[in-house]
Amino acid sequence: MSSSTANTSSEPGGQPKLRPWDAFRFRDYRFLWLAAFASTIAMWIRILGTTQWIEDDTGTAAALAIVGIIQLFVQIPSLLYGGALSDKIDRKRLMSAANAVSLLVLLGLGLLDAGGILQLWMVYAAIGITAAAQMMVNPARSALMPATVPRTHIMLGVTTDTASQSVAMIVGPLIFAYVASAFGLTTVFLVGSVVSALAMVAPLFIRAVGRAEGGSDGSTIARIREGFWFVVRHPILPGLFLLDTGNTVVSFYREILPALARGLFRSDAAGTGLLGAANSAGAVFGAIGALFFAGYRAKGMLVLYATLVYAIALFGFGSVNTLWMGMVMIAILGGADAITVAVRQTTVQLTTPDHMRGRAFSFMILAAQTANNIGTIWVGFWAAAIGPGNTMIMGGVIAILATLTVWRVWRPIREYRYP
């Protein structure tokens, strides 16, 4: 329960009448939101700043490919360790410490670049350290959410956070573009460190207890294993994770938008940018739309409906041949995906005990990231083999079959109701 209170009018049935902005009425939630928003902006400034520095320094795609390899090796163990750690120590201090690491690394990059002594291996090391730090932040932040709002407001908190993260994914690149063009990459790194400082300080103002109650002691490996078996035996979560994986693997388009823009719409970098912006805008509106479903009891069916809309939109995206129609379709994809993310996160919050929540979120994020990576390979391979349009249509067919299979097989998802 939040340490702050807010008066909310009630409906005749006794349930509070929720408004889309009501999560911000709670002091602790505002500070958690601020930390998350600043952390995401800093992350994008770091990602774009370091990759642009590598591109300017080497001019080779191979040097950028190494970034993906580094992140692959550091993110998985960091994510699992971060989930286990967030169920053991104060989550507020864990968030603050991880953001402090990002602050110091970005500050170091700025000072080294200003002195003209920044080298490629240093940038790679910085990418690995900050990627690991970000993975430590995510489970702790998600697990802390229920402590900042009443249980009746968790859906609002999650959907507000989802919408805000989508906005931050737009704001961060815009800040990078302006600062890089006006002042250079040195200033980009320094600005990123300032934003990280805000993300570091904000969690410390949260009054709610940050340490999980209950749980078992033991080694980190034992705690990770305990979290894994909790998720596997959970009546709802495996089905939700498989639903997301089945759809994402056959349709993950974000990493290959340039190929889709060229193959579907005969467009260049401008088309890629417009498609990316439309997808992010759709995600924002989808998350805002999810706020109005906070009182919808059949949460399991809601995620199935949204996933089915996503699958059908894949047909549209693969079938249209004009850029503006492609922007409409990819905006629908972004909106439907945002709704499924919000409901999935809310379900984890509501059906997982406090002492297990960090690990449950770490496995949810791990499943999503693994699906993203496999999906990039799948879509890239099939786009080269049968064309981008046919790949999206094929993905739509498989996604519909996957959604209907989960609907038929996973009865607890169909029957899940809250409140």
CSV table of C-alpha atoms in Angstrom, one decimal:
chain,number,residue,atom,x,y,z
A,1,MET,CA,0.0,0.0,0.0
A,2,SER,CA,1.2,3.5,-0.8
A,3,SER,CA,2.5,5.6,2.0
A,4,SER,CA,0.5,8.5,0.5
A,5,THR,CA,-3.3,8.7,0.3
A,6,ALA,CA,-5.7,10.3,-2.1
A,7,ASN,CA,-9.4,10.6,-2.1
A,8,THR,CA,-11.1,8.9,-5.0
A,9,SER,CA,-14.9,8.8,-5.5
A,10,SER,CA,-16.6,5.4,-5.5
A,11,GLU,CA,-19.1,3.8,-7.8
A,12,PRO,CA,-22.3,2.2,-6.3
A,13,GLY,CA,-20.7,-1.2,-6.1
A,14,GLY,CA,-18.0,0.1,-3.8
A,15,GLN,CA,-15.2,0.0,-6.3
A,16,PRO,CA,-13.4,3.3,-6.7
A,17,LYS,CA,-14.2,5.3,-9.8
A,18,LEU,CA,-10.7,5.5,-11.5
A,19,ARG,CA,-9.6,8.3,-13.8
A,20,PRO,CA,-6.6,7.9,-16.2
A,21,TRP,CA,-4.4,10.3,-14.2
A,22,ASP,CA,-5.3,9.0,-10.7
A,23,ALA,CA,-2.0,7.2,-10.2
A,24,PHE,CA,-0.2,10.6,-10.0
A,25,ARG,CA,-2.2,11.5,-6.9
A,26,PHE,CA,0.1,9.3,-4.9
A,27,ARG,CA,3.4,10.9,-3.9
A,28,ASP,CA,5.5,7.7,-4.0
A,29,TYR,CA,4.3,6.8,-7.4
A,30,ARG,CA,5.3,10.3,-8.7
A,31,PHE,CA,8.9,9.8,-7.6
A,32,LEU,CA,8.9,6.2,-9.0
A,33,TRP,CA,7.5,7.5,-12.3
A,34,LEU,CA,10.1,10.3,-12.4
A,35,ALA,CA,13.0,7.8,-11.8
A,36,ALA,CA,11.7,5.5,-14.6
A,37,PHE,CA,11.1,8.3,-17.1
A,38,ALA,CA,14.6,9.9,-16.5
A,39,SER,CA,16.3,6.4,-16.6
A,40,THR,CA,14.7,5.6,-20.0
A,41,ILE,CA,15.7,9.0,-21.5
A,42,ALA,CA,19.3,8.5,-20.2
A,43,MET,CA,19.3,5.0,-21.7
A,44,TRP,CA,18.5,6.3,-25.1
A,45,ILE,CA,20.9,9.1,-24.9
A,46,ARG,CA,23.6,6.5,-24.0
A,47,ILE,CA,22.6,4.1,-26.7
A,48,LEU,CA,22.6,6.7,-29.5
A,49,GLY,CA,25.6,8.6,-28.2
A,50,THR,CA,27.9,5.5,-27.9
A,51,THR,CA,26.8,4.0,-31.2
A,52,GLN,CA,27.2,7.3,-33.0
A,53,TRP,CA,30.7,7.6,-31.5
A,54,ILE,CA,31.5,4.1,-32.8
A,55,GLU,CA,30.2,4.9,-36.2
A,56,ASP,CA,32.2,8.2,-36.4
A,57,ASP,CA,35.3,6.5,-35.2
A,58,THR,CA,35.2,3.3,-37.2
A,59,GLY,CA,32.8,3.8,-40.1
A,60,THR,CA,32.0,0.0,-40.1
A,61,ALA,CA,28.8,-1.9,-39.4
A,62,ALA,CA,30.9,-4.7,-37.9
A,63,ALA,CA,32.0,-2.5,-35.1
A,64,LEU,CA,28.4,-1.7,-34.3
A,65,ALA,CA,27.5,-5.4,-34.5
A,66,ILE,CA,29.8,-6.0,-31.6
A,67,VAL,CA,27.5,-3.8,-29.5
A,68,GLY,CA,24.8,-6.4,-29.8
A,69,ILE,CA,27.2,-9.2,-28.9
A,70,ILE,CA,28.3,-7.4,-25.7
A,71,GLN,CA,24.8,-6.6,-24.6
A,72,LEU,CA,23.7,-10.2,-25.3
A,73,PHE,CA,26.4,-11.6,-23.0
A,74,VAL,CA,25.9,-9.1,-20.1
A,75,GLN,CA,22.1,-8.5,-20.1
A,76,ILE,CA,20.9,-12.1,-19.4
A,77,PRO,CA,23.0,-12.7,-16.3
A,78,SER,CA,22.5,-9.2,-15.1
A,79,LEU,CA,18.8,-9.5,-15.5
A,80,LEU,CA,18.5,-12.7,-13.6
A,81,TYR,CA,20.9,-11.5,-10.9
A,82,GLY,CA,19.0,-8.2,-10.7
A,83,GLY,CA,15.7,-10.0,-10.2
A,84,ALA,CA,17.1,-12.1,-7.4
A,85,LEU,CA,18.7,-9.1,-5.8
A,86,SER,CA,15.6,-7.0,-5.9
A,87,ASP,CA,13.8,-9.6,-3.9
A,88,LYS,CA,16.5,-9.5,-1.2
A,89,ILE,CA,17.6,-5.9,-0.7
A,90,ASP,CA,16.0,-2.5,-0.7
A,91,ARG,CA,14.7,-1.9,-4.2
A,92,LYS,CA,14.9,1.9,-3.9
A,93,ARG,CA,18.6,1.7,-3.1
A,94,LEU,CA,19.2,-0.8,-5.8
A,95,MET,CA,17.6,1.5,-8.4
A,96,SER,CA,19.6,4.4,-7.1
A,97,ALA,CA,22.9,2.5,-7.1
A,98,ALA,CA,22.4,1.2,-10.6
A,99,ASN,CA,21.5,4.7,-12.0
A,100,ALA,CA,24.6,6.0,-10.1
A,101,VAL,CA,26.7,3.6,-12.1
A,102,SER,CA,25.2,4.9,-15.4
A,103,LEU,CA,25.8,8.5,-14.2
A,104,LEU,CA,29.5,7.8,-13.5
A,105,VAL,CA,30.0,6.0,-16.8
A,106,LEU,CA,28.4,8.7,-18.9
A,107,LEU,CA,30.3,11.4,-17.0
A,108,GLY,CA,33.5,9.4,-17.6
A,109,LEU,CA,32.8,9.2,-21.4
A,110,GLY,CA,32.2,12.9,-21.6
A,111,LEU,CA,35.4,13.8,-19.8
A,112,LEU,CA,37.5,11.3,-21.8
A,113,ASP,CA,36.0,12.5,-25.1
A,114,ALA,CA,36.6,16.1,-24.1
A,115,GLY,CA,40.2,15.3,-23.4
A,116,GLY,CA,40.6,13.5,-26.7
A,117,ILE,CA,41.6,10.2,-25.1
A,118,LEU,CA,38.4,8.2,-25.5
A,119,GLN,CA,39.1,4.9,-27.3
A,120,LEU,CA,36.9,2.2,-28.8
A,121,TRP,CA,37.5,-0.4,-26.1
A,122,MET,CA,36.5,2.2,-23.5
A,123,VAL,CA,33.2,2.7,-25.3
A,124,TYR,CA,32.6,-1.0,-25.5
A,125,ALA,CA,33.3,-1.3,-21.8
A,126,ALA,CA,30.9,1.5,-21.0
A,127,ILE,CA,28.2,-0.1,-23.1
A,128,GLY,CA,28.6,-3.4,-21.2
A,129,ILE,CA,28.5,-1.7,-17.8
A,130,THR,CA,25.5,0.5,-18.5
A,131,ALA,CA,23.6,-2.3,-20.1
A,132,ALA,CA,24.1,-4.4,-17.0
A,133,ALA,CA,23.1,-1.5,-14.8
A,134,GLN,CA,19.9,-1.0,-16.7
A,135,MET,CA,19.0,-4.6,-16.4
A,136,MET,CA,19.4,-4.3,-12.6
A,137,VAL,CA,17.0,-1.3,-12.6
A,138,ASN,CA,14.1,-2.8,-14.5
A,139,PRO,CA,13.0,-5.7,-12.1
A,140,ALA,CA,13.5,-3.5,-9.0
A,141,ARG,CA,11.4,-0.7,-10.5
A,142,SER,CA,8.6,-3.0,-11.6
A,143,ALA,CA,8.6,-4.9,-8.2
A,144,LEU,CA,8.4,-1.6,-6.3
A,145,MET,CA,5.3,-0.4,-8.1
A,146,PRO,CA,2.7,-2.1,-5.9
A,147,ALA,CA,4.2,-0.3,-2.8
A,148,THR,CA,3.5,3.1,-4.3
A,149,VAL,CA,-0.2,2.8,-5.2
A,150,PRO,CA,-3.2,1.0,-3.7
A,151,ARG,CA,-4.0,-2.4,-5.2
A,152,THR,CA,-7.0,-1.0,-7.0
A,153,HIS,CA,-4.7,1.4,-8.9
A,154,ILE,CA,-2.0,-1.0,-10.1
A,155,MET,CA,-3.4,-1.2,-13.6
A,156,LEU,CA,-3.4,2.6,-13.8
A,157,GLY,CA,0.1,2.7,-12.5
A,158,VAL,CA,1.4,0.1,-15.0
A,159,THR,CA,-0.4,1.7,-18.0
A,160,THR,CA,0.8,5.2,-17.1
A,161,ASP,CA,4.3,3.8,-16.8
A,162,THR,CA,4.0,2.0,-20.2
A,163,ALA,CA,2.8,5.2,-21.9
A,164,SER,CA,5.5,7.3,-20.2
A,165,GLN,CA,8.2,4.9,-21.4
A,166,SER,CA,7.0,5.2,-25.0
A,167,VAL,CA,7.1,9.0,-24.6
A,168,ALA,CA,10.6,8.8,-23.2
A,169,MET,CA,11.6,6.7,-26.2
A,170,ILE,CA,10.7,9.7,-28.3
A,171,VAL,CA,12.1,12.4,-26.0
A,172,GLY,CA,15.5,10.7,-25.6
A,173,PRO,CA,16.3,10.5,-29.3
A,174,LEU,CA,15.1,14.1,-29.8
A,175,ILE,CA,17.4,15.3,-27.0
A,176,PHE,CA,20.3,13.4,-28.6
A,177,ALA,CA,19.6,14.7,-32.1
A,178,TYR,CA,19.5,18.4,-30.9
A,179,VAL,CA,22.5,18.2,-28.5
A,180,ALA,CA,24.6,16.2,-30.9
A,181,SER,CA,24.0,18.5,-33.8
A,182,ALA,CA,24.4,21.7,-31.8
A,183,PHE,CA,27.2,20.8,-29.3
A,184,GLY,CA,28.7,17.4,-30.2
A,185,LEU,CA,29.0,14.0,-28.6
A,186,THR,CA,31.0,15.2,-25.6
A,187,THR,CA,28.0,17.3,-24.5
A,188,VAL,CA,25.7,14.4,-25.3
A,189,PHE,CA,27.5,12.2,-22.7
A,190,LEU,CA,27.4,15.0,-20.1
A,191,VAL,CA,23.7,15.7,-20.6
A,192,GLY,CA,23.1,11.9,-20.2
A,193,SER,CA,24.9,12.0,-16.9
A,194,VAL,CA,22.7,14.8,-15.7
A,195,VAL,CA,19.6,12.9,-16.6
A,196,SER,CA,21.0,9.8,-14.8
A,197,ALA,CA,21.5,11.9,-11.7
A,198,LEU,CA,17.8,12.7,-11.6
A,199,ALA,CA,17.1,9.0,-12.0
A,200,MET,CA,19.5,8.2,-9.2
A,201,VAL,CA,18.0,10.7,-6.7
A,202,ALA,CA,14.3,10.2,-7.3
A,203,PRO,CA,13.9,6.7,-5.8
A,204,LEU,CA,15.4,7.9,-2.5
A,205,PHE,CA,12.4,10.2,-1.9
A,206,ILE,CA,10.0,7.2,-2.0
A,207,ARG,CA,8.7,6.7,1.6
A,208,ALA,CA,7.2,3.2,1.1
A,209,VAL,CA,9.2,0.2,2.3
A,210,GLY,CA,11.5,-0.9,-0.5
A,211,ARG,CA,12.5,-4.3,0.9
A,212,ALA,CA,10.4,-7.4,0.0
A,213,GLU,CA,8.6,-9.1,2.9
A,214,GLY,CA,9.0,-12.8,3.4
A,215,GLY,CA,10.9,-15.1,1.1
A,216,SER,CA,13.8,-17.5,1.6
A,217,ASP,CA,17.5,-17.0,2.2
A,218,GLY,CA,20.1,-18.8,0.2
A,219,SER,CA,22.5,-18.4,-2.7
A,220,THR,CA,21.8,-16.2,-5.7
A,221,ILE,CA,21.6,-19.4,-7.9
A,222,ALA,CA,19.1,-21.0,-5.5
A,223,ARG,CA,16.9,-17.9,-5.5
A,224,ILE,CA,17.0,-17.7,-9.3
A,225,ARG,CA,16.0,-21.3,-9.5
A,226,GLU,CA,13.2,-20.7,-7.0
A,227,GLY,CA,11.9,-17.9,-9.1
A,228,PHE,CA,12.1,-20.0,-12.3
A,229,TRP,CA,10.0,-22.8,-10.8
A,230,PHE,CA,7.5,-20.3,-9.4
A,231,VAL,CA,6.9,-18.9,-12.9
A,232,VAL,CA,6.7,-22.4,-14.5
A,233,ARG,CA,4.1,-23.5,-11.9
A,234,HIS,CA,2.1,-20.3,-12.1
A,235,PRO,CA,-1.4,-20.9,-13.6
A,236,ILE,CA,-1.4,-17.8,-15.8
A,237,LEU,CA,2.1,-16.4,-16.4
A,238,PRO,CA,3.5,-19.2,-18.6
A,239,GLY,CA,0.6,-18.8,-21.0
A,240,LEU,CA,1.0,-15.1,-21.1
A,241,PHE,CA,4.7,-15.4,-21.8
A,242,LEU,CA,4.2,-18.0,-24.5
A,243,LEU,CA,1.5,-15.8,-26.1
A,244,ASP,CA,3.9,-12.9,-26.3
A,245,THR,CA,6.8,-15.1,-27.5
A,246,GLY,CA,4.7,-16.8,-30.2
A,247,ASN,CA,3.6,-13.4,-31.7
A,248,THR,CA,6.9,-11.6,-31.3
A,249,VAL,CA,9.1,-14.3,-32.8
A,250,VAL,CA,7.2,-14.2,-36.1
A,251,SER,CA,6.8,-10.4,-36.3
A,252,PHE,CA,9.5,-8.4,-34.5
A,253,TYR,CA,10.1,-5.6,-37.0
A,254,ARG,CA,11.8,-2.8,-35.0
A,255,GLU,CA,15.4,-3.8,-35.7
A,256,ILE,CA,14.9,-4.2,-39.5
A,257,LEU,CA,12.6,-1.2,-40.2
A,258,PRO,CA,15.0,0.1,-42.9
A,259,ALA,CA,14.6,-3.2,-44.8
A,260,LEU,CA,10.8,-3.1,-44.4
A,261,ALA,CA,10.7,0.6,-45.5
A,262,ARG,CA,12.7,-0.2,-48.6
A,263,GLY,CA,11.0,-3.5,-49.4
A,264,LEU,CA,7.4,-2.6,-48.7
A,265,PHE,CA,7.3,1.1,-49.6
A,266,ARG,CA,10.5,1.8,-51.6
A,267,SER,CA,11.5,4.4,-49.1
A,268,ASP,CA,14.8,5.5,-47.6
A,269,ALA,CA,15.9,6.7,-44.1
A,270,ALA,CA,13.0,9.2,-44.0
A,271,GLY,CA,10.5,6.4,-44.4
A,272,THR,CA,12.3,4.4,-41.7
A,273,GLY,CA,12.0,7.4,-39.3
A,274,LEU,CA,8.3,7.9,-40.1
A,275,LEU,CA,7.5,4.3,-39.5
A,276,GLY,CA,9.5,4.3,-36.2
A,277,ALA,CA,7.7,7.5,-35.1
A,278,ALA,CA,4.3,6.1,-36.0
A,279,ASN,CA,5.0,2.9,-34.1
A,280,SER,CA,6.0,4.9,-31.0
A,281,ALA,CA,3.0,7.2,-31.3
A,282,GLY,CA,0.7,4.1,-31.5
A,283,ALA,CA,2.3,2.7,-28.4
A,284,VAL,CA,1.6,5.9,-26.5
A,285,PHE,CA,-2.0,6.0,-27.6
A,286,GLY,CA,-2.4,2.3,-26.9
A,287,ALA,CA,-1.1,2.7,-23.4
A,288,ILE,CA,-3.4,5.7,-22.8
A,289,GLY,CA,-6.3,3.6,-24.2
A,290,ALA,CA,-5.4,0.8,-21.7
A,291,LEU,CA,-6.0,3.3,-18.9
A,292,PHE,CA,-9.7,3.2,-19.8
A,293,PHE,CA,-9.7,-0.6,-19.4
A,294,ALA,CA,-8.5,-0.4,-15.8
A,295,GLY,CA,-11.9,-1.4,-14.6
A,296,TYR,CA,-12.4,-4.2,-17.2
A,297,ARG,CA,-12.6,-7.4,-15.1
A,298,ALA,CA,-11.7,-10.0,-17.8
A,299,LYS,CA,-8.0,-9.0,-17.9
A,300,GLY,CA,-7.0,-12.4,-19.5
A,301,MET,CA,-9.5,-11.9,-22.4
A,302,LEU,CA,-8.4,-8.3,-22.8
A,303,VAL,CA,-4.8,-9.4,-23.6
A,304,LEU,CA,-6.2,-12.1,-26.0
A,305,TYR,CA,-8.3,-9.5,-27.8
A,306,ALA,CA,-5.4,-7.1,-28.1
A,307,THR,CA,-3.1,-9.8,-29.3
A,308,LEU,CA,-5.6,-10.8,-32.0
A,309,VAL,CA,-5.8,-7.2,-33.2
A,310,TYR,CA,-2.0,-7.2,-33.4
A,311,ALA,CA,-2.0,-10.4,-35.5
A,312,ILE,CA,-4.6,-9.1,-37.8
A,313,ALA,CA,-2.7,-5.8,-38.2
A,314,LEU,CA,0.3,-7.8,-39.4
A,315,PHE,CA,-1.8,-8.7,-42.5
A,316,GLY,CA,-2.5,-5.1,-43.1
A,317,PHE,CA,1.1,-4.1,-42.7
A,318,GLY,CA,2.2,-6.7,-45.1
A,319,SER,CA,-0.5,-5.9,-47.7
A,320,VAL,CA,-0.4,-2.1,-48.0
A,321,ASN,CA,1.8,-0.5,-50.6
A,322,THR,CA,1.8,3.2,-49.5
A,323,LEU,CA,3.9,4.7,-46.8
A,324,TRP,CA,1.0,6.5,-45.1
A,325,MET,CA,-1.0,3.3,-44.8
A,326,GLY,CA,2.0,1.5,-43.5
A,327,MET,CA,2.3,4.2,-40.8
A,328,VAL,CA,-1.3,3.5,-39.9
A,329,MET,CA,-0.8,-0.2,-39.7
A,330,ILE,CA,2.4,0.0,-37.7
A,331,ALA,CA,0.7,2.5,-35.3
A,332,ILE,CA,-2.0,-0.1,-34.7
A,333,LEU,CA,0.7,-2.7,-34.0
A,334,GLY,CA,2.3,-0.4,-31.5
A,335,GLY,CA,-1.0,0.3,-29.8
A,336,ALA,CA,-2.0,-3.3,-29.5
A,337,ASP,CA,1.4,-4.3,-28.2
A,338,ALA,CA,1.3,-1.6,-25.6
A,339,ILE,CA,-2.0,-2.9,-24.3
A,340,THR,CA,-0.7,-6.5,-24.0
A,341,VAL,CA,2.4,-5.2,-22.2
A,342,ALA,CA,0.3,-3.3,-19.7
A,343,VAL,CA,-2.0,-6.2,-18.9
A,344,ARG,CA,0.9,-8.7,-18.7
A,345,GLN,CA,2.8,-6.5,-16.2
A,346,THR,CA,-0.4,-5.9,-14.2
A,347,THR,CA,-1.0,-9.6,-14.0
A,348,VAL,CA,2.5,-10.2,-12.7
A,349,GLN,CA,1.9,-7.5,-10.1
A,350,LEU,CA,-1.4,-8.8,-8.9
A,351,THR,CA,-0.7,-12.6,-8.9
A,352,THR,CA,2.9,-12.7,-7.5
A,353,PRO,CA,3.8,-12.4,-3.8
A,354,ASP,CA,6.1,-9.5,-2.9
A,355,HIS,CA,9.1,-11.6,-2.1
A,356,MET,CA,9.0,-13.2,-5.6
A,357,ARG,CA,8.0,-10.2,-7.7
A,358,GLY,CA,11.5,-9.1,-8.8
A,359,ARG,CA,12.4,-12.6,-10.1
A,360,ALA,CA,9.0,-13.0,-11.8
A,361,PHE,CA,9.6,-9.7,-13.6
A,362,SER,CA,13.2,-10.7,-14.5
A,363,PHE,CA,11.9,-13.8,-16.3
A,364,MET,CA,9.2,-11.8,-18.0
A,365,ILE,CA,11.7,-9.4,-19.4
A,366,LEU,CA,14.1,-12.3,-20.3
A,367,ALA,CA,11.3,-14.0,-22.3
A,368,ALA,CA,10.5,-10.8,-24.1
A,369,GLN,CA,14.1,-10.0,-25.0
A,370,THR,CA,14.8,-13.5,-26.1
A,371,ALA,CA,11.7,-13.3,-28.4
A,372,ASN,CA,12.9,-10.0,-29.7
A,373,ASN,CA,16.3,-11.4,-30.7
A,374,ILE,CA,14.9,-14.5,-32.3
A,375,GLY,CA,12.2,-12.5,-34.0
A,376,THR,CA,14.9,-10.2,-35.5
A,377,ILE,CA,16.6,-13.2,-37.0
A,378,TRP,CA,13.3,-14.8,-38.2
A,379,VAL,CA,11.9,-11.7,-39.9
A,380,GLY,CA,15.3,-10.8,-41.4
A,381,PHE,CA,15.8,-14.3,-42.8
A,382,TRP,CA,12.3,-14.6,-44.3
A,383,ALA,CA,12.2,-11.0,-45.6
A,384,ALA,CA,15.3,-11.9,-47.6
A,385,ALA,CA,13.8,-15.2,-48.8
A,386,ILE,CA,10.2,-14.4,-49.6
A,387,GLY,CA,10.0,-10.6,-49.3
A,388,PRO,CA,9.0,-8.3,-46.4
A,389,GLY,CA,5.3,-8.3,-47.3
A,390,ASN,CA,4.9,-12.1,-47.4
A,391,THR,CA,6.9,-12.3,-44.2
A,392,MET,CA,4.4,-10.1,-42.4
A,393,ILE,CA,1.4,-11.9,-43.8
A,394,MET,CA,2.9,-15.3,-42.8
A,395,GLY,CA,3.6,-13.8,-39.3
A,396,GLY,CA,0.0,-12.8,-39.1
A,397,VAL,CA,-1.2,-16.3,-39.9
A,398,ILE,CA,1.1,-17.9,-37.3
A,399,ALA,CA,0.2,-15.2,-34.7
A,400,ILE,CA,-3.5,-15.8,-35.1
A,401,LEU,CA,-3.0,-19.6,-34.7
A,402,ALA,CA,-0.8,-19.0,-31.6
A,403,THR,CA,-3.3,-16.7,-30.0
A,404,LEU,CA,-6.2,-19.1,-30.6
A,405,THR,CA,-4.1,-22.0,-29.3
A,406,VAL,CA,-3.4,-20.2,-26.1
A,407,TRP,CA,-7.0,-19.1,-25.8
A,408,ARG,CA,-8.1,-22.8,-26.2
A,409,VAL,CA,-5.4,-24.5,-24.1
A,410,TRP,CA,-4.8,-22.0,-21.2
A,411,ARG,CA,-8.2,-21.9,-19.4
A,412,PRO,CA,-6.9,-19.8,-16.5
A,413,ILE,CA,-6.2,-16.9,-18.9
A,414,ARG,CA,-9.7,-17.0,-20.2
A,415,GLU,CA,-11.2,-17.1,-16.8
A,416,TYR,CA,-8.9,-14.6,-15.1
A,417,ARG,CA,-10.8,-11.7,-13.5
A,418,TYR,CA,-9.7,-8.7,-11.6
A,419,PRO,CA,-11.0,-6.9,-9.6
